[in-house]
């Protein structure tokens, strides 16, 4: 019996693993090799051991970009996931026009980043932007947003969360479809309130979906690039220079492919460890095995 | 165990694929033996209009040379990524479009030196090119690229706003002092209008330093960053942007999210500095006011920075002779005339006929300012193999000065340290 | 009992009030989400001078429908459209097959090395593409696939993202489903095809939407791997409005809107399967 299951297991993963071996494993291994060389992306790479990694520990620009990225991830992942779940639950209510609302929430996901960036720059504008005119009308503090080294990163975070809600919302929505409505009905009869229904039914049953959303968000937040590339190019004064932006610069502008690869592997190690911890945590909470 | 077997099989297969095909060049073309056409793969990039210009030149060339066919390799908007990937992937086009990357790539031995072709070609006259431009494509005395277009930075100014402020229009021989005074008179804080748009990176920043004899990209001993002039220019920039605020600050520009063409068009700024690349758009969608151009204001000299387009031949090309024919045509009289016709850059050579076409266009009125600037272009940054890295560090330091985190003197010290560190 | 009674008495008015409130909230939130999209529409209909006006203008004084005409005439869009449909269609179908098979094995079967292999797959998503682009390019060159559509299709089939997404959904399906099928004498292929897949429609739909969107919008892949004009996809066509120094925003926005329209249509159409999912799992109770 077991042997049959094993054989079928390999059979089912075979197409995936062949593609994986040809198109992903080699680039993955090769870029690790490059991280041990002085490759500039052109001349045959020279092996230099762990020199790139040693250099990284002293590279203040890299260390700062790591801090910026960490800060970005710590804020956007939990806030983004929570808001997406909330949006999914709202949009799972049976109501008229729900298809239209769902589409509205999904629009930021498909709208081009360039278009989004131009609009948000305008929203953030300190002279005539929409946000600060509202803040002014309410007598609130008007942040300098993208114009300041302190506020530029939060500005990008807010925009990223906004853009990401629709993506995760779709996944949560799909997850919610797997929960039988009869569970809620019997809970209602037992007198459970909305909050209790959420903590006792929705959240536990969405466990696997949440793990997916959180891990994917972690992976993509650590690799945030497009927003920075389009909106600030890492400025002002490097306050939004995230790791992947620095990797991009090193790989394609500074002729430092090897050094860029070393950074990529440091980033990889961090994401991998965080993901591992996250799955362990999720498993511990797992009651029914 | 079985898994390892499968894995091993896959890896062997993979290795077979990787080594097996190394001989069969995928995109290479059979040689011209039987009177067949030689295919030259040539990189192209830029806007629709820019590509049109290349296509027109190529068609003209192919009519004259039916034995050579030009095939385009579109490197698109992410030029660096694609070029580097093509080169390191072993699939470089025969003719590369690399501009400021010429020296870094030549140093990495992927470009063909052109001197032999030039020397034995009687119809090609390198003497027509401006020496300060040609030097930017040399490594150890050998030439690795020839420019087709240059576009010197000049000042674009809004005549209507000058009229409103009762200011005379600037003259080509104006000075930096006059420029600053003009900018300050054009500034109108109540209407959020600035006299000038100072962009804090690359050419505009380098330009002000160069005109005061400071060269960020010269070798470290010759930057003159420790001279009083360096401090003078940094102080001037900070005063202009921060204290007098006659230009939006770099972070304000970032936040505005509009390029200098947009801020010029909506009259938020009265003067911008730019090359000729805005002309086609300004012609197609006219600006809602009268405007003209004038040379950059003189300090100790009146040099200016430049946007340039150049062609190089890949060392891996199988048809160097044919590639040279193509390159020669693009940078020769015919190619230069087409450049002039499109009016989006200057011909990179002093070819009289082509430059006359530019002057005859009379768009804008003082288009002569571009032509007159050409002999004064200074391209030190092209000669520095680590230009992009240094300029990135420089931008950060000057950004911090503009944010008030550094005094001009501190900024200067950091610049000296950074330039030395990056050049070592 | 008396909760129900009270509900019945106060139902109509309270329910209506609740519904109205809900719709107000939803309309406000929706508006927040679609603003940039509306801005794109507005920009696509402006001339240069209004496009850069300060303060920004929402409704152009002169509506430039001609921007769309200009945009349509600027490139062989029909050809690009068919290229994009071909690539996207094959990637979506192929990825659904490859990823659902792998996800089935990773979530429902036990075999040695399963978790290690799965983590390896996950791991490949943690490396930024900037450092894997060149080696990938080298492989495609060795295969002779540069400047072909297969370069965009085949590597995209084995997507770690897809396996991960489907695996997580397959894990939520109750074990009893396949145990019942096993007792009926079904083998693994039958369980996969007749039990797991029909119950995972919302998940498969989700993956299809994301894959469709990702492939349709992919810019860097086509840019790096394709050179020839006749193979280009829509996103590459859009880049013609992007110069080195200037962007023609109005044409770009017009183009971007038209290009993203199919994604929107696919998304709205696909939502039907979200509802079907409820019905199916409801029946299984």
Coordinates of N, CA, C and O in Angstrom, one line a residue, chain A residues 112-118 121 146 156 159 225-234 245, chain B residues 78 254 257, chain C residues 242 247 249:
Chain A
X112 N -2.0 49.1 -13.8 CA -0.5 49.1 -13.9 C 0.1 50.0 -12.8 O -0.4 51.0 -12.4
X113 N 1.3 49.5 -12.4 CA 2.0 50.2 -11.3 C 2.3 51.6 -11.7 O 2.3 52.5 -10.8
X114 N 2.6 51.8 -12.9 CA 3.0 53.2 -13.3 C 1.8 54.1 -13.2 O 1.9 55.2 -12.6
X115 N 0.6 53.7 -13.5 CA -0.6 54.5 -13.4 C -0.9 54.7 -11.9 O -1.1 55.9 -11.5
X116 N -0.8 53.7 -11.1 CA -1.0 53.8 -9.7 C -0.1 54.8 -9.1 O -0.4 55.7 -8.3
X117 N 1.2 54.7 -9.5 CA 2.2 55.6 -8.9 C 1.9 57.0 -9.2 O 2.0 57.9 -8.3
X118 N 1.5 57.3 -10.4 CA 1.2 58.7 -10.7 C 0.1 59.3 -9.9 O 0.1 60.4 -9.4
X121 N 1.1 59.7 -6.2 CA 2.0 60.9 -6.1 C 1.2 62.1 -6.0 O 1.4 63.0 -5.2
X146 N 6.0 61.9 0.5 CA 7.1 61.5 -0.2 C 8.3 62.5 -0.2 O 9.4 62.1 -0.6
X156 N 4.9 54.7 1.0 CA 5.0 53.6 0.1 C 4.3 52.4 0.7 O 3.6 51.6 0.0
X159 N 0.5 52.7 0.2 CA 0.1 52.4 -1.1 C 0.2 50.9 -1.4 O -0.7 50.4 -2.1
X225 N 9.9 45.8 -4.8 CA 10.8 46.5 -5.7 C 10.0 47.5 -6.6 O 10.4 48.7 -6.7
X226 N 9.0 47.0 -7.3 CA 8.3 47.8 -8.3 C 7.9 49.2 -7.8 O 8.1 50.2 -8.4
X227 N 7.2 49.2 -6.6 CA 6.7 50.4 -6.1 C 7.9 51.4 -5.9 O 7.7 52.6 -6.2
X228 N 9.0 50.9 -5.3 CA 10.1 51.8 -5.1 C 10.7 52.3 -6.4 O 11.0 53.4 -6.6
X229 N 10.8 51.3 -7.3 CA 11.4 51.6 -8.6 C 10.7 52.7 -9.3 O 11.2 53.7 -9.9
X230 N 9.3 52.7 -9.3 CA 8.5 53.6 -10.0 C 8.3 54.9 -9.2 O 8.3 56.0 -9.7
X231 N 8.2 54.8 -7.9 CA 7.8 56.0 -7.1 C 8.9 56.8 -6.6 O 8.9 58.1 -6.6
X232 N 10.0 56.2 -6.1 CA 11.0 57.1 -5.4 C 12.4 56.8 -5.8 O 13.3 57.5 -5.5
X233 N 12.6 55.7 -6.5 CA 14.0 55.3 -6.9 C 14.9 55.2 -5.7 O 16.1 55.6 -5.7
X234 N 14.3 54.8 -4.5 CA 15.1 54.7 -3.3 C 15.3 55.9 -2.5 O 15.7 55.9 -1.4
X245 N 16.0 46.7 -4.5 CA 16.4 47.8 -5.3 C 17.9 48.0 -5.3 O 18.5 48.2 -6.4
Chain B
X78 N 14.0 48.8 -20.5 CA 15.0 48.3 -19.5 C 16.3 48.0 -20.2 O 16.8 46.9 -20.3
X254 N 10.4 65.0 -6.4 CA 10.0 63.6 -6.3 C 8.5 63.4 -6.0 O 7.8 62.7 -6.6
X257 N 6.1 64.3 -8.7 CA 6.0 63.2 -9.6 C 5.8 63.6 -11.1 O 5.3 62.9 -11.9
Chain C
X242 N 6.8 54.9 -24.1 CA 7.7 55.3 -23.0 C 9.0 55.6 -23.6 O 9.7 54.7 -24.2
X247 N 7.6 60.5 -21.3 CA 6.5 59.5 -21.4 C 5.3 60.2 -22.0 O 4.9 61.3 -21.6
X249 N 2.0 60.0 -21.5 CA 1.1 59.4 -20.5 C -0.3 59.1 -21.1 O -0.9 58.1 -20.9

